[in-house]
Structures are given as structure tokens and as C-alpha cells.
Short mmCIF file of C-alpha atoms in Angstrom, two decimals:
data_model
loop_
_atom_site.label_atom_id
_atom_site.label_comp_id
_atom_site.label_asym_id
_atom_site.label_seq_id
_atom_site.Cartn_x
_atom_site.Cartn_y
_atom_site.Cartn_z
CA MET K 1 24.86 10.32 21.21
CA ILE K 2 21.80 10.52 18.96
CA THR K 3 22.20 12.17 15.57
CA LYS K 4 19.76 15.01 15.11
CA CYS K 5 17.21 14.88 12.32
CA ARG K 6 17.62 16.36 8.95
CA GLY K 7 17.19 20.08 8.64
CA VAL K 8 17.70 20.88 12.33
CA CYS K 9 21.24 21.97 12.84
CA GLY K 10 23.60 24.85 13.70
CA ASP K 11 22.17 28.16 14.88
CA ALA K 12 18.64 27.08 13.92
CA GLN K 13 18.63 24.68 16.85
CA SER K 14 19.18 27.32 19.44
CA ARG K 15 17.15 30.13 17.90
CA GLY K 16 14.34 28.10 16.34
CA GLU K 17 14.59 30.19 13.13
CA LEU K 18 12.17 29.68 10.27
CA THR K 19 12.88 29.94 6.61
CA GLY K 20 11.10 32.47 4.40
CA SER K 21 10.18 36.13 4.79
CA PRO K 22 9.91 37.74 8.26
CA LEU K 23 6.19 38.33 7.61
CA LEU K 24 5.59 34.70 6.80
CA ALA K 25 7.71 33.63 9.82
CA ARG K 26 5.58 35.84 12.13
CA TYR K 27 2.40 34.48 10.55
CA ARG K 28 3.52 30.86 11.12
CA ARG K 29 4.68 31.56 14.68
CA ALA K 30 1.07 32.50 15.35
CA GLY K 31 0.21 28.90 14.34
CA ALA K 32 -1.17 29.55 10.85
CA ASP K 33 -0.15 28.26 7.40
CA PRO K 34 -1.05 29.68 4.01
CA PRO K 35 -2.98 27.51 1.53
CA PHE K 36 -0.71 24.85 -0.01
CA GLY K 37 1.73 25.37 2.83
CA ASP K 38 3.29 22.54 4.88
CA PRO K 39 1.75 22.30 8.36
CA ALA K 40 4.17 19.57 9.31
CA ARG K 41 7.13 22.04 9.43
CA ASP K 42 8.06 23.58 12.76
CA HIS K 43 6.18 26.87 13.22
CA GLY K 44 8.25 28.32 16.03
CA ALA K 45 5.05 28.32 18.13
CA GLN K 46 5.07 28.12 21.88
CA PHE K 47 4.12 24.46 21.68
CA GLU K 48 4.85 21.91 18.92
CA GLY K 49 3.74 18.37 19.61
CA TYR K 50 4.87 15.34 17.58
CA TYR K 51 3.16 11.96 17.88
CA TRP K 52 3.64 8.56 16.31
CA ARG K 53 1.58 5.35 16.65
CA PHE K 54 2.70 1.89 15.52
CA THR K 55 -0.04 -0.77 15.28
CA ASP K 56 0.57 -4.49 14.90
CA ALA K 57 -2.94 -5.71 14.24
CA ASP K 58 -1.97 -9.38 13.96
CA ARG K 59 -0.43 -9.44 17.40
CA GLY K 60 -2.81 -6.92 19.01
CA ARG K 61 0.04 -4.54 19.93
CA THR K 62 0.41 -0.84 19.78
CA VAL K 63 3.37 1.40 20.62
CA ILE K 64 3.20 5.18 20.80
CA ALA K 65 5.92 7.87 20.98
CA LEU K 66 5.48 11.53 21.63
CA CYS K 67 7.68 14.63 21.92
CA GLY K 68 6.20 17.96 22.97
CA VAL K 69 8.51 20.87 22.30
CA CYS K 70 7.84 23.88 24.54
CA VAL K 71 9.27 27.33 23.83
CA LEU K 72 9.99 29.86 26.56
CA PRO K 73 11.80 33.20 26.13
CA ARG K 74 15.15 31.65 26.99
CA ARG K 75 14.52 27.96 26.83
CA ARG K 76 13.30 25.31 24.45
CA TRP K 77 12.57 22.09 26.25
CA ALA K 78 10.50 18.90 25.67
CA VAL K 79 8.37 16.37 27.44
CA ILE K 80 8.91 12.92 25.91
CA ALA K 81 7.06 9.62 26.35
CA LEU K 82 6.99 6.02 25.15
CA ALA K 83 4.02 3.66 25.88
CA SER K 84 2.70 0.32 24.81
CA HIS K 85 -0.45 -1.76 24.75
CA PRO K 86 -1.40 -4.31 26.02
CA SER K 87 1.46 -4.12 28.53
CA GLY K 88 0.37 -0.68 29.77
CA ARG K 89 3.99 0.43 30.22
CA VAL K 90 4.58 4.15 30.08
CA HIS K 91 7.99 5.85 30.28
CA THR K 92 8.46 9.63 30.36
CA THR K 93 11.33 12.12 30.65
CA ILE K 94 12.13 15.80 30.22
CA ALA K 95 14.83 17.13 27.89
CA ASP K 96 16.35 20.52 28.67
CA ARG K 97 17.12 21.34 24.97
CA ALA K 98 14.81 20.54 22.06
CA GLY K 99 13.53 21.86 18.76
CA GLY K 100 11.72 21.15 15.49
CA ASP K 101 12.68 21.15 11.85
CA PRO K 102 11.73 24.33 10.04
CA ASP K 103 12.13 22.66 6.64
CA GLY K 104 10.06 19.52 7.05
CA VAL K 105 8.81 16.89 9.45
CA GLY K 106 11.22 16.47 12.34
CA ALA K 107 12.09 17.10 15.97
CA TRP K 108 15.04 16.58 18.30
CA ALA K 109 15.54 16.54 22.05
CA GLU K 110 19.06 16.45 23.32
CA GLY K 111 20.16 12.99 24.29
CA ALA K 112 16.68 11.53 23.83
CA VAL K 113 14.96 12.06 20.43
CA ALA K 114 15.93 12.27 16.81
CA ALA K 115 13.02 12.16 14.39
CA SER K 116 12.38 12.82 10.71
CA ASP K 117 9.84 11.73 8.12
CA ARG K 118 11.83 8.56 7.52
CA ALA K 119 13.27 7.54 10.87
CA LEU K 120 12.60 7.69 14.55
CA ARG K 121 14.94 7.21 17.50
CA PHE K 122 13.93 7.53 21.16
CA GLN K 123 16.34 6.77 24.03
CA LEU K 124 14.77 7.25 27.44
CA GLY K 125 17.15 4.91 29.30
CA PRO K 126 18.44 1.31 29.15
CA ASP K 127 14.93 -0.12 29.48
CA ALA K 128 13.01 2.34 27.26
CA SER K 129 13.91 3.02 23.65
CA LEU K 130 12.56 2.96 20.13
CA HIS K 131 14.44 2.71 16.83
CA ALA K 132 12.35 2.56 13.70
CA ALA K 133 12.50 3.30 9.99
CA LEU K 134 9.30 4.52 8.34
CA HIS K 135 8.77 3.10 4.87
CA ARG K 136 6.28 4.34 2.24
CA PRO K 137 4.46 6.84 4.48
CA THR K 138 1.02 7.81 3.16
CA ARG K 139 1.08 11.57 3.14
CA TRP K 140 -1.76 13.95 3.68
CA ARG K 141 -3.32 14.27 0.22
CA ARG K 142 -5.51 17.40 0.46
CA ARG K 143 -2.70 19.75 -0.33
CA ALA K 144 -4.61 23.05 -0.18
CA LEU K 145 -5.29 22.79 3.55
CA GLY K 146 -4.08 20.64 6.46
CA GLY K 147 -5.91 18.62 9.04
CA SER K 148 -7.30 21.75 10.72
CA GLY K 149 -9.13 22.72 7.52
CA LEU K 150 -9.91 26.41 7.03
CA ALA K 151 -8.74 27.10 10.61
CA GLN K 152 -5.24 26.47 9.30
CA VAL K 153 -5.12 29.91 7.69
CA VAL K 154 -6.30 31.79 10.80
CA PRO K 155 -3.45 32.95 13.06
CA GLY K 156 -3.61 33.12 16.85
CA LEU K 157 -5.83 30.08 17.58
CA GLY K 158 -5.05 28.12 20.68
CA GLN K 159 -4.51 24.81 18.90
CA TYR K 160 -3.88 23.40 15.43
CA TRP K 161 -3.70 19.76 14.28
CA HIS K 162 -2.38 17.93 11.23
CA PRO K 163 -2.07 14.11 10.66
CA TRP K 164 0.80 14.13 8.18
CA ALA K 165 1.21 10.29 7.79
CA MET K 166 -1.92 8.15 7.64
CA GLY K 167 -0.24 4.96 6.72
CA GLY K 168 3.12 3.31 6.12
CA VAL K 169 5.17 0.37 7.31
CA ALA K 170 7.63 0.32 10.21
CA GLU K 171 10.88 -1.54 10.54
CA GLY K 172 12.66 -1.69 13.88
CA GLU K 173 11.91 -2.32 17.53
CA ALA K 174 10.92 -0.80 20.81
CA ILE K 175 12.12 -1.74 24.31
CA LEU K 176 9.70 -0.95 27.11
CA GLY K 177 10.36 -2.04 30.65
CA GLY K 178 13.25 -4.05 29.35
CA VAL K 179 10.88 -6.09 27.07
CA ARG K 180 11.62 -6.11 23.36
CA VAL K 181 8.68 -5.25 21.08
CA PRO K 182 9.32 -5.89 17.38
CA LEU K 183 7.85 -3.25 15.08
CA ASP K 184 8.65 -4.90 11.70
CA GLY K 185 5.54 -4.76 9.51
CA ALA K 186 3.55 -2.58 11.92
CA SER K 187 1.42 0.16 10.40
CA VAL K 188 2.49 3.79 10.96
CA TYR K 189 0.45 6.85 11.90
CA ALA K 190 2.04 10.27 12.66
CA GLU K 191 0.58 13.65 13.48
CA LYS K 192 1.46 17.14 14.80
CA ASN K 193 -0.39 19.60 17.04
CA TRP K 194 0.80 23.11 17.90
CA GLY K 195 -0.28 26.47 19.25
CA ARG K 196 0.08 28.67 22.31
CA ASN K 197 0.09 25.59 24.60
CA PHE K 198 -1.58 22.26 24.95
CA PRO K 199 -5.31 22.84 25.65
CA GLU K 200 -6.86 21.98 29.01
CA ARG K 201 -9.36 19.74 27.20
CA TRP K 202 -8.60 17.76 24.06
CA TRP K 203 -10.37 14.74 22.47
CA TRP K 204 -8.66 12.58 19.93
CA GLY K 205 -8.87 9.18 18.29
CA GLN K 206 -7.16 7.21 15.58
CA ALA K 207 -7.53 3.69 14.14
CA ASP K 208 -6.05 1.79 11.18
CA ALA K 209 -6.38 -1.90 12.18
CA PHE K 210 -9.10 -2.67 9.63
CA ASP K 211 -9.37 -5.61 7.25
CA ALA K 212 -8.88 -3.16 4.37
CA GLY K 213 -5.20 -2.25 4.78
CA ASP K 214 -5.52 1.22 3.18
CA VAL K 215 -8.04 2.65 5.66
CA CYS K 216 -7.06 5.08 8.39
CA VAL K 217 -9.43 7.18 10.64
CA ALA K 218 -8.18 10.15 12.66
CA PHE K 219 -10.09 12.87 14.49
CA ALA K 220 -9.41 15.50 17.10
CA GLY K 221 -10.77 18.61 18.67
CA GLY K 222 -10.76 20.94 21.68
CA PRO K 223 -12.04 24.28 23.03
CA MET K 224 -11.08 27.50 21.24
CA ARG K 225 -12.25 31.11 20.95
CA VAL K 226 -12.83 33.04 17.72
CA ALA K 227 -13.50 36.77 18.11
CA GLY K 228 -14.32 36.11 21.75
CA VAL K 229 -16.88 33.42 20.94
CA PRO K 230 -16.14 29.99 22.59
CA LEU K 231 -16.22 27.05 20.19
CA ALA K 232 -15.51 23.37 20.61
CA PRO K 233 -14.92 21.89 17.08
#
């Protein structure tokens, strides 16, 4: 049994409640965050996606983990995946009950995922798992706005994006296809995306395996409409 992450417990798991005033909760359910807010917190939106990438530049290895929490009127479920390079192994599963942390970074999926800003546990079966501690994560430093920039304060957009950890050091291991992949010393990258649903088209990239150890590049975008006008930032 996987212990659920900090701040996601009790009735909040089943109802997906958000802290704060009802007006603020409604505003955040529409995907937006006020200036100096915390975009990494669960919004209660119809889709909340969590993504982690561990890069071992010395060995040329990468492991990714993702958990996409989907909210329906009477159901909160998740699609979950683990994958690695250069092996090309990909493992996926569906969890019937899932949710996010309304107070900070974190997500859970019953029997499969427990994640916070300091630890990550995935259990997709005997041959697919990931247990890792995240040390010294480099937080997003532009506190006024998140990764989506000014779009962060606009409610009702189809998709929002925020890289909340652009550095850090992992400790732990993954098992993919029954093969053990040590993660000790690997660099850490983590982000969130959320909105009405996952867009039909989405472009994304991230890299941090540079000679200068404190460099991380991340970018993303997809189609959206503002006042009926199609845009593709």
C-alpha cells in the first residue's frame, strides 16, 4: 500500500476541495492563478498533469514519470506512465481513483502513485516501479507569475503550464522491464500542466544535460482561443 502524499487526505481526496474563499476556488478551477499565487497546487480543473524527468548525463540515461489526473462529475481517475531512454521501455496503467494536493506540489493515484515536492513513488507492477527522493529542488524563481506568464491570470484557457522544479538531485532507483536503473545523482526536472483537457496538439521540450550544471531549458505550447481568436503560443 502506497502512502499518499502530504496534504492530500480525508474528504479532500474524494471531493477535490481547494483551500481559500469560494470565489478564489472557482477562479482556480477555471485554470487561473492570481499574481504571486502557487500554480503547482492542484486547481480542481478537469485535467491536472504531473511530469518528472530524471537525467543521468554521465551514463546517457533518462527516466520519465507522469500522472494525468482527470476529473469527471462522479469520478477522478488517472493515466500513469513510466518510460526510459535508451532502453525505450514504456509502462502505462489506469488508476480508478486519483487526485492532487490543494496545498502544494503533489498527486496520488490509488495503489500506483504517491508524489510530493520531496519524494516520488510509482508502482505499476512487479517489473515497473520508481522510488526516488528529490533533494535541493531548484524552484521557479519568478514569483509574480508562473511558467504560463500573463496567461496564468486569465481563467478559462484550454491549457496552462508551469515548470516548478528546474533542477535538483535524485536519490533512488527505477525498475523498468525488470531492469534496475539507479537514479542516484541524476538531475531532476518537474512540471505541471492543467486545463479543460489535454490539447489535441502540444509541443514541448526540456534539457539540462549541459556542462554548466546549473542550466536548464524548458519550453511548451499548444493551440488556444482568446475571445474567439485562435492562437498558438
